[in-house]
Amino acid sequence: MRVVMFGYQTWGHRTLQALLDSGHEVVLAVTHPKSDHAYEKIWSDSVADLAEQHGVPVLLRNRPGDEELLSRLKEADPDLIVANNWRTWLPPEIFDLPTHGTLNVHDSLLPSYAGFSPLIWALINGEREVGVTAHRMDAELDMGDVLLQRAVPVGPRDTATDLFHRTVDLIGPIVIDSLDLIASGRAVWTPQDRSRSSFFHKRSLEDSRIDWTWTAEELERFVRAQSDPYPNAFTHHRGERLRIVSAAVSEGRYGGTPGRIFIREGDGVVVVAGAGARSGRLPGLVVERVRTEDGAEYAATEYFRTMGGYLTARP
């Protein structure tokens, strides 16, 4: 088949590499220009560089739909478009152009976690597995019929970084297997169960702000979901932003006001957590490592030299 690829960052890079390895002819790659957005500066392997290394023509676009792009797509005459981590909606004159339409590769187990940053949101919400879905693109973002899915389990101490590495390794096999099914006429497309669908927005700084009324279990996942190199979960101490690099749920149960810097436990410092903390029946969050605004990182027992005081959502 003649294949056009739309994609960006490492997800798009892995997809293009799979297409190059598949034996099909990659006739054009469309990708975004480099961005200064925090979440787009990480996992930023270049689709453009990979395409150029293999003699594949490249177009850079923030958004699709201009006449030059449409003309180049028609000239390429693709049998299939494959997309992964394309950051804007593709119009029907693009996704319906090829004979076999457009295959989109999305890093969640659709219909759950359509949209943006699915691994982070899934970890925050305590999902037991994550994965990758190959589905047909239609007019509704990430809602088209499913061709293949692959899943991996979420371990009790997994970070978003761990899940990224585990799921990005699924991209190559699922792309190659999907193309084999489509090219051979054996593809079976399964409609998504809309009653189970969920859609998540792009993340921003506000989404990393800690609310100490959440339970310790929720906060511990929140910290793991924003592991390096992602922007970390943060709070404020004495008016200054403080990033929580690692944390655990306390063994003991602690009462008081959420956000109170309370007592040492093990290798960390317990911060009271949970809206019901005044009952004294809830565990706290053991803060293990922190990072200040100047980038310096400390063990929590070194940073919090004395107990008392509060961590707050805002200065």
Coordinates of C-alpha atoms in Angstrom, one line a residue:
M1 CA 0.0 0.0 0.0
R2 CA 0.9 3.6 -0.5
V3 CA 0.8 5.2 3.0
V4 CA 0.8 8.8 4.2
M5 CA 1.7 9.4 7.9
F6 CA 0.4 12.2 10.2
G7 CA 2.1 12.4 13.6
Y8 CA 4.3 14.1 16.1
Q9 CA 6.8 13.5 18.9
T10 CA 8.0 10.0 19.9
W11 CA 4.6 8.5 19.3
G12 CA 4.7 9.7 15.7
H13 CA 8.3 8.7 15.3
R14 CA 7.6 5.1 16.4
T15 CA 4.7 5.0 14.0
L16 CA 6.8 6.2 11.1
Q17 CA 9.5 3.8 11.9
A18 CA 7.0 0.9 11.9
L19 CA 5.7 2.0 8.5
L20 CA 9.2 2.2 7.1
D21 CA 9.8 -1.4 8.5
S22 CA 6.5 -2.7 7.2
G23 CA 7.3 -3.1 3.5
H24 CA 4.6 -0.6 2.5
E25 CA 5.6 2.6 0.6
V26 CA 5.6 5.7 2.8
V27 CA 4.9 8.5 0.3
L28 CA 4.6 11.6 2.6
A29 CA 4.9 12.5 6.3
V30 CA 3.1 15.4 7.8
T31 CA 4.2 16.6 11.3
H32 CA 4.0 19.7 13.5
P33 CA 6.7 22.3 14.0
K34 CA 8.7 22.1 17.2
S35 CA 6.8 23.6 20.2
D36 CA 7.7 25.2 23.5
H37 CA 4.7 23.6 25.3
A38 CA 5.9 21.8 28.4
Y39 CA 4.3 18.5 27.4
E40 CA 5.5 18.7 23.8
K41 CA 9.2 19.3 24.7
I42 CA 9.4 15.8 26.2
W43 CA 9.3 12.5 24.3
S44 CA 10.2 14.7 21.3
D45 CA 11.9 12.4 18.8
S46 CA 11.5 14.1 15.4
V47 CA 9.2 12.7 12.8
A48 CA 10.7 15.2 10.3
D49 CA 14.3 14.1 10.9
L50 CA 13.4 10.4 10.5
A51 CA 11.4 11.0 7.3
E52 CA 14.2 13.0 5.8
Q53 CA 16.8 10.3 6.7
H54 CA 14.7 7.8 4.6
G55 CA 14.0 10.2 1.7
V56 CA 10.3 10.6 2.6
P57 CA 8.9 14.1 1.7
V58 CA 7.9 16.1 4.8
L59 CA 5.3 18.9 5.4
L60 CA 5.2 20.9 8.6
R61 CA 1.8 22.1 9.7
N62 CA 0.2 23.4 12.9
R63 CA -3.2 22.7 11.4
P64 CA -4.3 20.8 8.3
G65 CA -6.7 21.8 5.5
D66 CA -4.8 24.4 3.4
E67 CA -4.8 24.0 -0.4
E68 CA -1.1 23.1 -0.7
L69 CA -1.5 20.2 1.8
L70 CA -4.7 18.9 0.1
S71 CA -3.0 19.1 -3.3
R72 CA 0.1 17.2 -2.0
L73 CA -2.1 14.5 -0.4
K74 CA -4.0 14.0 -3.7
E75 CA -0.7 13.8 -5.6
A76 CA 0.6 11.2 -3.1
D77 CA -2.5 9.1 -3.9
P78 CA -2.4 7.1 -0.6
D79 CA -4.2 3.8 0.0
L80 CA -4.1 4.6 3.7
I81 CA -3.3 7.4 6.1
V82 CA -1.8 6.4 9.5
A83 CA -2.0 9.0 12.3
N84 CA -0.5 9.1 15.8
N85 CA -0.3 12.1 18.1
W86 CA -1.6 14.5 15.5
R87 CA -2.6 17.4 17.8
T88 CA -5.5 18.9 15.9
W89 CA -8.7 17.5 14.2
L90 CA -8.3 16.2 10.7
P91 CA -11.2 17.2 8.3
P92 CA -13.1 14.6 6.3
E93 CA -11.5 15.7 3.0
I94 CA -8.3 14.3 4.5
F95 CA -9.3 11.3 6.6
D96 CA -11.7 10.0 4.0
L97 CA -9.3 10.6 1.1
P98 CA -7.6 7.2 0.9
T99 CA -9.3 4.0 -0.3
H100 CA -8.9 2.5 3.2
G101 CA -9.5 5.8 5.1
T102 CA -7.3 6.8 8.1
L103 CA -6.0 4.6 10.8
N104 CA -5.4 6.5 14.1
V105 CA -3.2 5.1 16.8
H106 CA -4.1 6.3 20.3
D107 CA -2.4 5.6 23.6
S108 CA -5.4 4.5 25.6
L109 CA -7.9 1.6 25.7
L110 CA -10.7 3.3 23.9
P111 CA -13.5 4.2 24.4
S112 CA -12.0 5.3 27.7
Y113 CA -9.5 8.2 27.8
A114 CA -10.1 9.7 24.4
G115 CA -8.4 13.0 24.0
F116 CA -5.1 14.1 25.6
S117 CA -2.5 12.8 28.1
P118 CA -4.4 9.5 28.6
L119 CA -1.6 7.8 30.5
I120 CA -1.5 10.5 33.1
W121 CA -5.2 10.7 33.6
A122 CA -5.5 6.9 33.8
L123 CA -2.8 6.7 36.5
I124 CA -4.4 9.5 38.5
N125 CA -7.7 7.6 38.3
G126 CA -6.3 4.3 39.5
E127 CA -6.8 2.3 36.3
R128 CA -5.4 -1.3 36.5
E129 CA -4.3 -1.4 32.9
V130 CA -3.5 1.0 30.0
G131 CA -2.7 0.4 26.4
V132 CA -2.9 1.4 22.7
T133 CA -5.8 1.3 20.3
A134 CA -5.7 1.3 16.5
H135 CA -9.0 2.6 15.1
R136 CA -10.6 4.2 12.1
M137 CA -10.7 8.0 12.2
D138 CA -14.0 9.7 11.7
A139 CA -15.5 13.1 12.4
E140 CA -15.5 12.6 16.2
L141 CA -12.1 12.7 17.9
D142 CA -10.9 9.2 18.9
M143 CA -14.4 7.7 18.5
G144 CA -14.1 5.6 15.3
D145 CA -14.4 1.8 15.0
V146 CA -11.6 -0.2 16.6
L147 CA -9.4 -2.6 14.7
L148 CA -6.8 -3.7 17.3
Q149 CA -6.0 -3.1 21.0
R150 CA -3.1 -4.1 23.2
A151 CA -3.0 -3.6 27.0
V152 CA -0.3 -3.7 29.7
P153 CA -1.0 -3.8 33.5
V154 CA -0.4 -0.9 35.9
G155 CA 1.8 -1.8 38.8
P156 CA 1.4 -0.4 42.3
R157 CA 4.5 1.8 42.0
D158 CA 4.4 2.5 38.3
T159 CA 4.9 6.1 37.2
A160 CA 3.6 7.8 34.0
T161 CA 7.2 7.4 32.7
D162 CA 7.1 3.7 33.2
L163 CA 3.8 3.4 31.4
F164 CA 5.0 5.6 28.6
H165 CA 7.9 3.2 27.9
R166 CA 5.7 0.2 28.2
T167 CA 3.0 1.5 25.9
V168 CA 5.2 3.2 23.3
D169 CA 6.8 -0.3 22.7
L170 CA 3.3 -1.4 21.6
I171 CA 3.1 1.1 18.7
G172 CA 5.3 -0.7 16.2
P173 CA 3.7 -4.1 16.5
I174 CA 0.1 -2.8 16.5
V175 CA 0.8 -0.6 13.4
I176 CA 2.4 -3.5 11.5
D177 CA -0.4 -5.9 12.4
S178 CA -3.1 -3.4 11.5
L179 CA -1.6 -2.8 8.1
D180 CA -1.3 -6.5 7.5
L181 CA -5.0 -6.9 8.3
I182 CA -6.1 -4.0 6.1
A183 CA -3.9 -4.9 3.1
S184 CA -5.1 -8.5 3.2
G185 CA -8.8 -7.6 3.5
R186 CA -9.1 -9.3 6.9
A187 CA -9.7 -6.2 9.0
V188 CA -12.7 -6.4 11.3
W189 CA -13.8 -3.0 12.6
T190 CA -15.7 -2.9 15.9
P191 CA -17.9 0.1 16.9
Q192 CA -16.9 1.6 20.3
D193 CA -19.4 1.3 23.2
R194 CA -20.3 5.0 23.6
S195 CA -21.8 4.3 27.1
R196 CA -18.2 3.7 28.3
S197 CA -16.5 6.6 26.5
S198 CA -14.6 9.4 28.3
F199 CA -12.8 12.4 26.9
F200 CA -9.9 14.3 28.6
H201 CA -8.5 17.8 27.9
K202 CA -4.9 18.9 27.4
R203 CA -3.0 19.3 30.7
S204 CA -1.7 22.6 31.9
L205 CA 0.1 24.0 35.0
E206 CA -3.2 24.1 36.9
D207 CA -3.7 20.4 36.5
S208 CA -0.5 19.7 38.5
R209 CA -1.6 21.6 41.6
I210 CA -2.0 19.5 44.8
D211 CA -5.3 19.6 46.8
W212 CA -4.6 18.3 50.2
T213 CA -8.2 17.4 50.8
W214 CA -7.7 14.5 48.4
T215 CA -6.9 11.2 50.1
A216 CA -3.3 10.0 50.5
E217 CA -4.0 7.2 48.0
E218 CA -5.2 9.7 45.4
L219 CA -2.3 12.0 46.1
E220 CA 0.3 9.2 45.8
R221 CA -1.0 8.3 42.4
F222 CA -1.1 12.0 41.5
V223 CA 2.6 12.3 42.2
R224 CA 3.4 9.1 40.3
A225 CA 1.4 10.3 37.3
Q226 CA 3.7 13.4 37.1
S227 CA 7.1 11.8 37.3
D228 CA 10.1 13.2 35.6
P229 CA 10.4 14.3 32.8
Y230 CA 6.7 15.4 33.1
P231 CA 6.0 18.6 35.0
N232 CA 5.7 17.5 38.7
A233 CA 2.8 17.8 41.1
F234 CA 3.4 20.9 43.2
T235 CA 2.3 22.6 46.3
H236 CA 3.4 25.7 48.2
H237 CA 5.5 26.0 51.3
R238 CA 6.1 29.4 53.0
G239 CA 4.8 31.1 49.8
E240 CA 7.2 29.3 47.4
R241 CA 6.3 26.6 44.9
L242 CA 7.5 23.2 46.0
R243 CA 7.4 20.1 43.7
I244 CA 6.8 16.7 45.1
V245 CA 9.1 14.3 43.3
S246 CA 8.2 11.1 45.1
A247 CA 5.7 10.1 47.9
A248 CA 4.0 7.1 49.5
V249 CA 0.9 6.4 51.6
S250 CA 1.7 6.3 55.3
E251 CA 1.5 3.2 57.4
G252 CA 0.1 5.1 60.3
R253 CA -3.2 7.1 60.5
Y254 CA -3.0 10.8 61.3
G255 CA -5.6 13.3 62.2
G256 CA -5.7 17.1 61.8
T257 CA -5.9 19.7 59.1
P258 CA -5.1 18.7 55.5
G259 CA -1.7 20.0 54.4
R260 CA -0.2 20.0 57.9
I261 CA 3.5 19.0 57.9
F262 CA 3.2 16.5 60.8
I263 CA 5.8 13.8 61.6
R264 CA 8.6 11.7 60.2
E265 CA 7.7 8.2 59.1
G266 CA 10.4 6.0 57.6
D267 CA 12.4 7.9 55.1
G268 CA 9.9 10.7 54.6
V269 CA 7.7 13.3 56.3
V270 CA 4.0 12.8 56.7
V271 CA 1.6 15.5 55.5
V272 CA -2.0 15.2 56.7
A273 CA -4.3 14.4 53.8
G274 CA -8.0 13.9 53.1
A275 CA -11.2 15.8 53.7
G276 CA -12.0 13.4 56.5
A277 CA -8.6 13.7 58.2
R278 CA -10.0 15.3 61.3
S279 CA -11.4 11.9 62.2
G280 CA -7.8 10.6 62.6
R281 CA -8.8 7.5 60.7
L282 CA -7.0 8.3 57.4
P283 CA -3.4 7.7 56.3
G284 CA -1.3 10.7 55.4
L285 CA 1.0 11.3 52.4
V286 CA 4.6 10.4 53.2
V287 CA 6.6 13.0 51.1
E288 CA 9.9 11.4 50.2
R289 CA 11.7 13.9 47.9
V290 CA 11.0 17.5 46.9
R291 CA 12.3 20.0 44.3
T292 CA 12.5 23.7 44.8
E293 CA 11.9 26.3 42.1
D294 CA 15.7 26.6 41.4
G295 CA 15.8 23.0 40.5
A296 CA 17.5 21.8 43.7
E297 CA 16.2 18.4 44.9
Y298 CA 16.2 17.3 48.5
A299 CA 15.1 14.4 50.7
A300 CA 12.0 15.5 52.5
T301 CA 13.7 14.8 55.9
E302 CA 16.5 17.2 54.8
Y303 CA 14.2 19.9 53.5
F304 CA 11.7 19.8 56.4
R305 CA 14.1 20.3 59.3
T306 CA 11.4 20.9 61.8
M307 CA 7.8 19.7 61.9
G308 CA 4.8 22.0 61.8
G309 CA 3.5 24.5 59.3
Y310 CA 1.4 23.8 56.2
L311 CA 1.6 23.0 52.6
T312 CA -1.0 24.9 50.6
A313 CA -2.5 24.9 47.2
R314 CA -1.6 28.5 46.6
P315 CA 1.0 31.0 48.1

